[in-house]
C-alpha cells in the first residue's frame, strides 16, 4: 500500500491483486468485547493512535466510499467479536 501526500486521486494505491474493499484496516488487533472506533481512512486511525487512542480500538476502511458489502462485513465483524456498537 502506498499513500500520496499531494491532492491526487486515489490517495491510497494498492497492489493489483489486492481488493481494498475486502480489508478492514487494523482489525487483527481488535480483541473483541472492546470499544471500537471506525475511521474514514487508515491515516485518520493512525493519527488517533498517535494522539493517545488505544491501537486495539481503531479500524478503518480502505476505500473512500463504503459499499453495502463492506457494511455487511463490519456487521459480521461486530457480531464475531461481540462488540455492541461503534463510534464513527
JSON list of N, CA, C and O in Angstrom, two decimals, residues 7-46:
[
{"chain": "A", "resi": 7, "resn": "UNK", "atom": "N", "xyz": [-2.72, 16.27, -3.33]},
{"chain": "A", "resi": 7, "resn": "UNK", "atom": "CA", "xyz": [-4.16, 16.12, -3.52]},
{"chain": "A", "resi": 7, "resn": "UNK", "atom": "C", "xyz": [-4.43, 15.37, -4.83]},
{"chain": "A", "resi": 7, "resn": "UNK", "atom": "O", "xyz": [-5.02, 15.90, -5.75]},
{"chain": "A", "resi": 8, "resn": "UNK", "atom": "N", "xyz": [-3.97, 14.14, -4.89]},
{"chain": "A", "resi": 8, "resn": "UNK", "atom": "CA", "xyz": [-4.17, 13.31, -6.07]},
{"chain": "A", "resi": 8, "resn": "UNK", "atom": "C", "xyz": [-5.26, 12.29, -5.77]},
{"chain": "A", "resi": 8, "resn": "UNK", "atom": "O", "xyz": [-5.58, 12.02, -4.63]},
{"chain": "A", "resi": 9, "resn": "UNK", "atom": "N", "xyz": [-5.79, 11.73, -6.83]},
{"chain": "A", "resi": 9, "resn": "UNK", "atom": "CA", "xyz": [-6.79, 10.68, -6.67]},
{"chain": "A", "resi": 9, "resn": "UNK", "atom": "C", "xyz": [-6.32, 9.46, -7.45]},
{"chain": "A", "resi": 9, "resn": "UNK", "atom": "O", "xyz": [-5.91, 9.59, -8.58]},
{"chain": "A", "resi": 10, "resn": "UNK", "atom": "N", "xyz": [-6.33, 8.31, -6.87]},
{"chain": "A", "resi": 10, "resn": "UNK", "atom": "CA", "xyz": [-6.69, 7.98, -5.48]},
{"chain": "A", "resi": 10, "resn": "UNK", "atom": "C", "xyz": [-5.55, 8.31, -4.52]},
{"chain": "A", "resi": 10, "resn": "UNK", "atom": "O", "xyz": [-4.39, 8.31, -4.92]},
{"chain": "A", "resi": 11, "resn": "UNK", "atom": "N", "xyz": [-5.90, 8.57, -3.27]},
{"chain": "A", "resi": 11, "resn": "UNK", "atom": "CA", "xyz": [-4.89, 8.92, -2.25]},
{"chain": "A", "resi": 11, "resn": "UNK", "atom": "C", "xyz": [-4.12, 7.68, -1.80]},
{"chain": "A", "resi": 11, "resn": "UNK", "atom": "O", "xyz": [-2.98, 7.79, -1.42]},
{"chain": "A", "resi": 12, "resn": "UNK", "atom": "N", "xyz": [-4.78, 6.52, -1.82]},
{"chain": "A", "resi": 12, "resn": "UNK", "atom": "CA", "xyz": [-4.11, 5.26, -1.47]},
{"chain": "A", "resi": 12, "resn": "UNK", "atom": "C", "xyz": [-3.98, 4.40, -2.70]},
{"chain": "A", "resi": 12, "resn": "UNK", "atom": "O", "xyz": [-4.89, 4.31, -3.51]},
{"chain": "A", "resi": 13, "resn": "UNK", "atom": "N", "xyz": [-2.85, 3.73, -2.85]},
{"chain": "A", "resi": 13, "resn": "UNK", "atom": "CA", "xyz": [-2.61, 2.86, -4.00]},
{"chain": "A", "resi": 13, "resn": "UNK", "atom": "C", "xyz": [-2.28, 1.47, -3.48]},
{"chain": "A", "resi": 13, "resn": "UNK", "atom": "O", "xyz": [-1.51, 1.32, -2.53]},
{"chain": "A", "resi": 14, "resn": "UNK", "atom": "N", "xyz": [-2.88, 0.46, -4.10]},
{"chain": "A", "resi": 14, "resn": "UNK", "atom": "CA", "xyz": [-2.72, -0.91, -3.66]},
{"chain": "A", "resi": 14, "resn": "UNK", "atom": "C", "xyz": [-2.17, -1.78, -4.79]},
{"chain": "A", "resi": 14, "resn": "UNK", "atom": "O", "xyz": [-2.35, -1.45, -5.96]},
{"chain": "A", "resi": 15, "resn": "UNK", "atom": "N", "xyz": [-1.56, -2.91, -4.44]},
{"chain": "A", "resi": 15, "resn": "UNK", "atom": "CA", "xyz": [-1.14, -3.85, -5.48]},
{"chain": "A", "resi": 15, "resn": "UNK", "atom": "C", "xyz": [-2.35, -4.31, -6.30]},
{"chain": "A", "resi": 15, "resn": "UNK", "atom": "O", "xyz": [-3.48, -4.36, -5.78]},
{"chain": "A", "resi": 16, "resn": "UNK", "atom": "N", "xyz": [-2.12, -4.65, -7.53]},
{"chain": "A", "resi": 16, "resn": "UNK", "atom": "CA", "xyz": [-3.22, -5.04, -8.43]},
{"chain": "A", "resi": 16, "resn": "UNK", "atom": "C", "xyz": [-4.02, -6.23, -7.93]},
{"chain": "A", "resi": 16, "resn": "UNK", "atom": "O", "xyz": [-5.21, -6.32, -8.18]},
{"chain": "A", "resi": 17, "resn": "UNK", "atom": "N", "xyz": [-3.39, -7.16, -7.22]},
{"chain": "A", "resi": 17, "resn": "UNK", "atom": "CA", "xyz": [-4.10, -8.37, -6.77]},
{"chain": "A", "resi": 17, "resn": "UNK", "atom": "C", "xyz": [-4.80, -8.18, -5.42]},
{"chain": "A", "resi": 17, "resn": "UNK", "atom": "O", "xyz": [-5.31, -9.14, -4.86]},
{"chain": "A", "resi": 18, "resn": "UNK", "atom": "N", "xyz": [-4.86, -6.96, -4.91]},
{"chain": "A", "resi": 18, "resn": "UNK", "atom": "CA", "xyz": [-5.49, -6.69, -3.61]},
{"chain": "A", "resi": 18, "resn": "UNK", "atom": "C", "xyz": [-6.77, -5.89, -3.81]},
{"chain": "A", "resi": 18, "resn": "UNK", "atom": "O", "xyz": [-6.76, -4.84, -4.44]},
{"chain": "A", "resi": 19, "resn": "UNK", "atom": "N", "xyz": [-7.88, -6.39, -3.27]},
{"chain": "A", "resi": 19, "resn": "UNK", "atom": "CA", "xyz": [-9.15, -5.68, -3.33]},
{"chain": "A", "resi": 19, "resn": "UNK", "atom": "C", "xyz": [-9.34, -4.96, -2.00]},
{"chain": "A", "resi": 19, "resn": "UNK", "atom": "O", "xyz": [-9.66, -5.58, -0.98]},
{"chain": "A", "resi": 20, "resn": "UNK", "atom": "N", "xyz": [-9.14, -3.64, -1.94]},
{"chain": "A", "resi": 20, "resn": "UNK", "atom": "CA", "xyz": [-9.21, -2.92, -0.67]},
{"chain": "A", "resi": 20, "resn": "UNK", "atom": "C", "xyz": [-10.58, -2.95, -0.01]},
{"chain": "A", "resi": 20, "resn": "UNK", "atom": "O", "xyz": [-10.68, -2.76, 1.20]},
{"chain": "A", "resi": 21, "resn": "UNK", "atom": "N", "xyz": [-11.62, -3.23, -0.77]},
{"chain": "A", "resi": 21, "resn": "UNK", "atom": "CA", "xyz": [-12.95, -3.28, -0.18]},
{"chain": "A", "resi": 21, "resn": "UNK", "atom": "C", "xyz": [-13.15, -4.50, 0.72]},
{"chain": "A", "resi": 21, "resn": "UNK", "atom": "O", "xyz": [-14.12, -4.57, 1.46]},
{"chain": "A", "resi": 22, "resn": "UNK", "atom": "N", "xyz": [-12.23, -5.46, 0.67]},
{"chain": "A", "resi": 22, "resn": "UNK", "atom": "CA", "xyz": [-12.36, -6.68, 1.48]},
{"chain": "A", "resi": 22, "resn": "UNK", "atom": "C", "xyz": [-11.53, -6.62, 2.76]},
{"chain": "A", "resi": 22, "resn": "UNK", "atom": "O", "xyz": [-11.48, -7.60, 3.51]},
{"chain": "A", "resi": 23, "resn": "UNK", "atom": "N", "xyz": [-10.91, -5.47, 3.03]},
{"chain": "A", "resi": 23, "resn": "UNK", "atom": "CA", "xyz": [-10.00, -5.37, 4.17]},
{"chain": "A", "resi": 23, "resn": "UNK", "atom": "C", "xyz": [-10.48, -4.30, 5.13]},
{"chain": "A", "resi": 23, "resn": "UNK", "atom": "O", "xyz": [-10.86, -3.20, 4.73]},
{"chain": "A", "resi": 24, "resn": "UNK", "atom": "N", "xyz": [-10.44, -4.61, 6.41]},
{"chain": "A", "resi": 24, "resn": "UNK", "atom": "CA", "xyz": [-10.71, -3.66, 7.46]},
{"chain": "A", "resi": 24, "resn": "UNK", "atom": "C", "xyz": [-9.38, -3.39, 8.16]},
{"chain": "A", "resi": 24, "resn": "UNK", "atom": "O", "xyz": [-8.83, -4.26, 8.84]},
{"chain": "A", "resi": 25, "resn": "UNK", "atom": "N", "xyz": [-8.84, -2.20, 7.95]},
{"chain": "A", "resi": 25, "resn": "UNK", "atom": "CA", "xyz": [-7.52, -1.84, 8.47]},
{"chain": "A", "resi": 25, "resn": "UNK", "atom": "C", "xyz": [-7.48, -1.98, 9.99]},
{"chain": "A", "resi": 25, "resn": "UNK", "atom": "O", "xyz": [-8.35, -1.49, 10.70]},
{"chain": "A", "resi": 26, "resn": "UNK", "atom": "N", "xyz": [-6.48, -2.68, 10.49]},
{"chain": "A", "resi": 26, "resn": "UNK", "atom": "CA", "xyz": [-6.19, -2.87, 11.91]},
{"chain": "A", "resi": 26, "resn": "UNK", "atom": "C", "xyz": [-7.14, -3.82, 12.62]},
{"chain": "A", "resi": 26, "resn": "UNK", "atom": "O", "xyz": [-7.09, -3.97, 13.84]},
{"chain": "A", "resi": 27, "resn": "UNK", "atom": "N", "xyz": [-8.00, -4.50, 11.89]},
{"chain": "A", "resi": 27, "resn": "UNK", "atom": "CA", "xyz": [-8.97, -5.41, 12.52]},
{"chain": "A", "resi": 27, "resn": "UNK", "atom": "C", "xyz": [-8.29, -6.54, 13.29]},
{"chain": "A", "resi": 27, "resn": "UNK", "atom": "O", "xyz": [-8.83, -7.03, 14.28]},
{"chain": "A", "resi": 28, "resn": "UNK", "atom": "N", "xyz": [-7.10, -6.93, 12.86]},
{"chain": "A", "resi": 28, "resn": "UNK", "atom": "CA", "xyz": [-6.40, -8.04, 13.53]},
{"chain": "A", "resi": 28, "resn": "UNK", "atom": "C", "xyz": [-6.00, -7.70, 14.96]},
{"chain": "A", "resi": 28, "resn": "UNK", "atom": "O", "xyz": [-5.69, -8.60, 15.74]},
{"chain": "A", "resi": 29, "resn": "UNK", "atom": "N", "xyz": [-6.02, -6.43, 15.33]},
{"chain": "A", "resi": 29, "resn": "UNK", "atom": "CA", "xyz": [-5.63, -6.03, 16.69]},
{"chain": "A", "resi": 29, "resn": "UNK", "atom": "C", "xyz": [-6.81, -5.89, 17.64]},
{"chain": "A", "resi": 29, "resn": "UNK", "atom": "O", "xyz": [-6.62, -5.66, 18.83]},
{"chain": "A", "resi": 30, "resn": "UNK", "atom": "N", "xyz": [-8.02, -5.98, 17.14]},
{"chain": "A", "resi": 30, "resn": "UNK", "atom": "CA", "xyz": [-9.21, -5.80, 17.98]},
{"chain": "A", "resi": 30, "resn": "UNK", "atom": "C", "xyz": [-9.49, -7.10, 18.72]},
{"chain": "A", "resi": 30, "resn": "UNK", "atom": "O", "xyz": [-9.78, -8.12, 18.10]},
{"chain": "A", "resi": 31, "resn": "UNK", "atom": "N", "xyz": [-9.42, -7.07, 20.06]},
{"chain": "A", "resi": 31, "resn": "UNK", "atom": "CA", "xyz": [-9.56, -8.30, 20.82]},
{"chain": "A", "resi": 31, "resn": "UNK", "atom": "C", "xyz": [-11.00, -8.79, 20.98]},
{"chain": "A", "resi": 31, "resn": "UNK", "atom": "O", "xyz": [-11.22, -9.94, 21.32]},
{"chain": "A", "resi": 32, "resn": "UNK", "atom": "N", "xyz": [-11.96, -7.94, 20.76]},
{"chain": "A", "resi": 32, "resn": "UNK", "atom": "CA", "xyz": [-13.35, -8.32, 20.99]},
{"chain": "A", "resi": 32, "resn": "UNK", "atom": "C", "xyz": [-13.85, -7.76, 22.30]},
{"chain": "A", "resi": 32, "resn": "UNK", "atom": "O", "xyz": [-13.07, -7.47, 23.20]},
{"chain": "A", "resi": 33, "resn": "UNK", "atom": "N", "xyz": [-15.17, -7.60, 22.37]},
{"chain": "A", "resi": 33, "resn": "UNK", "atom": "CA", "xyz": [-15.82, -7.04, 23.55]},
{"chain": "A", "resi": 33, "resn": "UNK", "atom": "C", "xyz": [-15.08, -5.80, 24.02]},
{"chain": "A", "resi": 33, "resn": "UNK", "atom": "O", "xyz": [-14.76, -5.63, 25.20]},
{"chain": "A", "resi": 34, "resn": "UNK", "atom": "N", "xyz": [-14.78, -4.93, 23.08]},
{"chain": "A", "resi": 34, "resn": "UNK", "atom": "CA", "xyz": [-13.97, -3.75, 23.33]},
{"chain": "A", "resi": 34, "resn": "UNK", "atom": "C", "xyz": [-14.61, -2.57, 22.61]},
{"chain": "A", "resi": 34, "resn": "UNK", "atom": "O", "xyz": [-15.30, -2.74, 21.61]},
{"chain": "A", "resi": 35, "resn": "UNK", "atom": "N", "xyz": [-14.39, -1.36, 23.10]},
{"chain": "A", "resi": 35, "resn": "UNK", "atom": "CA", "xyz": [-14.90, -0.18, 22.43]},
{"chain": "A", "resi": 35, "resn": "UNK", "atom": "C", "xyz": [-14.21, -0.05, 21.06]},
{"chain": "A", "resi": 35, "resn": "UNK", "atom": "O", "xyz": [-13.01, -0.27, 20.95]},
{"chain": "A", "resi": 36, "resn": "UNK", "atom": "N", "xyz": [-14.97, 0.29, 20.03]},
{"chain": "A", "resi": 36, "resn": "UNK", "atom": "CA", "xyz": [-14.42, 0.34, 18.68]},
{"chain": "A", "resi": 36, "resn": "UNK", "atom": "C", "xyz": [-14.78, 1.66, 18.01]},
{"chain": "A", "resi": 36, "resn": "UNK", "atom": "O", "xyz": [-15.91, 2.13, 18.09]},
{"chain": "A", "resi": 37, "resn": "UNK", "atom": "N", "xyz": [-13.78, 2.24, 17.34]},
{"chain": "A", "resi": 37, "resn": "UNK", "atom": "CA", "xyz": [-13.95, 3.47, 16.58]},
{"chain": "A", "resi": 37, "resn": "UNK", "atom": "C", "xyz": [-13.61, 3.20, 15.13]},
{"chain": "A", "resi": 37, "resn": "UNK", "atom": "O", "xyz": [-12.55, 2.65, 14.83]},
{"chain": "A", "resi": 38, "resn": "UNK", "atom": "N", "xyz": [-14.51, 3.57, 14.23]},
{"chain": "A", "resi": 38, "resn": "UNK", "atom": "CA", "xyz": [-14.29, 3.38, 12.79]},
{"chain": "A", "resi": 38, "resn": "UNK", "atom": "C", "xyz": [-13.90, 4.72, 12.19]},
{"chain": "A", "resi": 38, "resn": "UNK", "atom": "O", "xyz": [-14.64, 5.70, 12.32]},
{"chain": "A", "resi": 39, "resn": "UNK", "atom": "N", "xyz": [-12.77, 4.76, 11.53]},
{"chain": "A", "resi": 39, "resn": "UNK", "atom": "CA", "xyz": [-12.28, 5.98, 10.90]},
{"chain": "A", "resi": 39, "resn": "UNK", "atom": "C", "xyz": [-12.43, 5.90, 9.39]},
{"chain": "A", "resi": 39, "resn": "UNK", "atom": "O", "xyz": [-12.50, 4.81, 8.81]},
{"chain": "A", "resi": 40, "resn": "UNK", "atom": "N", "xyz": [-12.47, 7.07, 8.77]},
{"chain": "A", "resi": 40, "resn": "UNK", "atom": "CA", "xyz": [-12.66, 7.16, 7.33]},
{"chain": "A", "resi": 40, "resn": "UNK", "atom": "C", "xyz": [-11.48, 6.69, 6.51]},
{"chain": "A", "resi": 40, "resn": "UNK", "atom": "O", "xyz": [-11.64, 6.20, 5.40]},
{"chain": "A", "resi": 41, "resn": "UNK", "atom": "N", "xyz": [-10.27, 6.81, 7.07]},
{"chain": "A", "resi": 41, "resn": "UNK", "atom": "CA", "xyz": [-9.07, 6.37, 6.37]},
{"chain": "A", "resi": 41, "resn": "UNK", "atom": "C", "xyz": [-8.09, 5.76, 7.36]},
{"chain": "A", "resi": 41, "resn": "UNK", "atom": "O", "xyz": [-8.13, 6.08, 8.56]},
{"chain": "A", "resi": 42, "resn": "UNK", "atom": "N", "xyz": [-7.19, 4.91, 6.88]},
{"chain": "A", "resi": 42, "resn": "UNK", "atom": "CA", "xyz": [-6.15, 4.37, 7.76]},
{"chain": "A", "resi": 42, "resn": "UNK", "atom": "C", "xyz": [-5.30, 5.48, 8.38]},
{"chain": "A", "resi": 42, "resn": "UNK", "atom": "O", "xyz": [-4.89, 5.38, 9.53]},
{"chain": "A", "resi": 43, "resn": "UNK", "atom": "N", "xyz": [-5.05, 6.54, 7.63]},
{"chain": "A", "resi": 43, "resn": "UNK", "atom": "CA", "xyz": [-4.24, 7.64, 8.17]},
{"chain": "A", "resi": 43, "resn": "UNK", "atom": "C", "xyz": [-4.94, 8.32, 9.33]},
{"chain": "A", "resi": 43, "resn": "UNK", "atom": "O", "xyz": [-4.28, 8.72, 10.31]},
{"chain": "A", "resi": 44, "resn": "UNK", "atom": "N", "xyz": [-6.26, 8.46, 9.27]},
{"chain": "A", "resi": 44, "resn": "UNK", "atom": "CA", "xyz": [-7.01, 9.01, 10.40]},
{"chain": "A", "resi": 44, "resn": "UNK", "atom": "C", "xyz": [-6.90, 8.11, 11.62]},
{"chain": "A", "resi": 44, "resn": "UNK", "atom": "O", "xyz": [-6.76, 8.59, 12.76]},
{"chain": "A", "resi": 45, "resn": "UNK", "atom": "N", "xyz": [-6.95, 6.80, 11.41]},
{"chain": "A", "resi": 45, "resn": "UNK", "atom": "CA", "xyz": [-6.82, 5.84, 12.51]},
{"chain": "A", "resi": 45, "resn": "UNK", "atom": "C", "xyz": [-5.43, 5.93, 13.14]},
{"chain": "A", "resi": 45, "resn": "UNK", "atom": "O", "xyz": [-5.29, 5.92, 14.37]},
{"chain": "A", "resi": 46, "resn": "UNK", "atom": "N", "xyz": [-4.41, 6.04, 12.30]},
{"chain": "A", "resi": 46, "resn": "UNK", "atom": "CA", "xyz": [-3.04, 6.16, 12.80]},
{"chain": "A", "resi": 46, "resn": "UNK", "atom": "C", "xyz": [-2.88, 7.45, 13.61]},
{"chain": "A", "resi": 46, "resn": "UNK", "atom": "O", "xyz": [-2.27, 7.45, 14.69]}
]
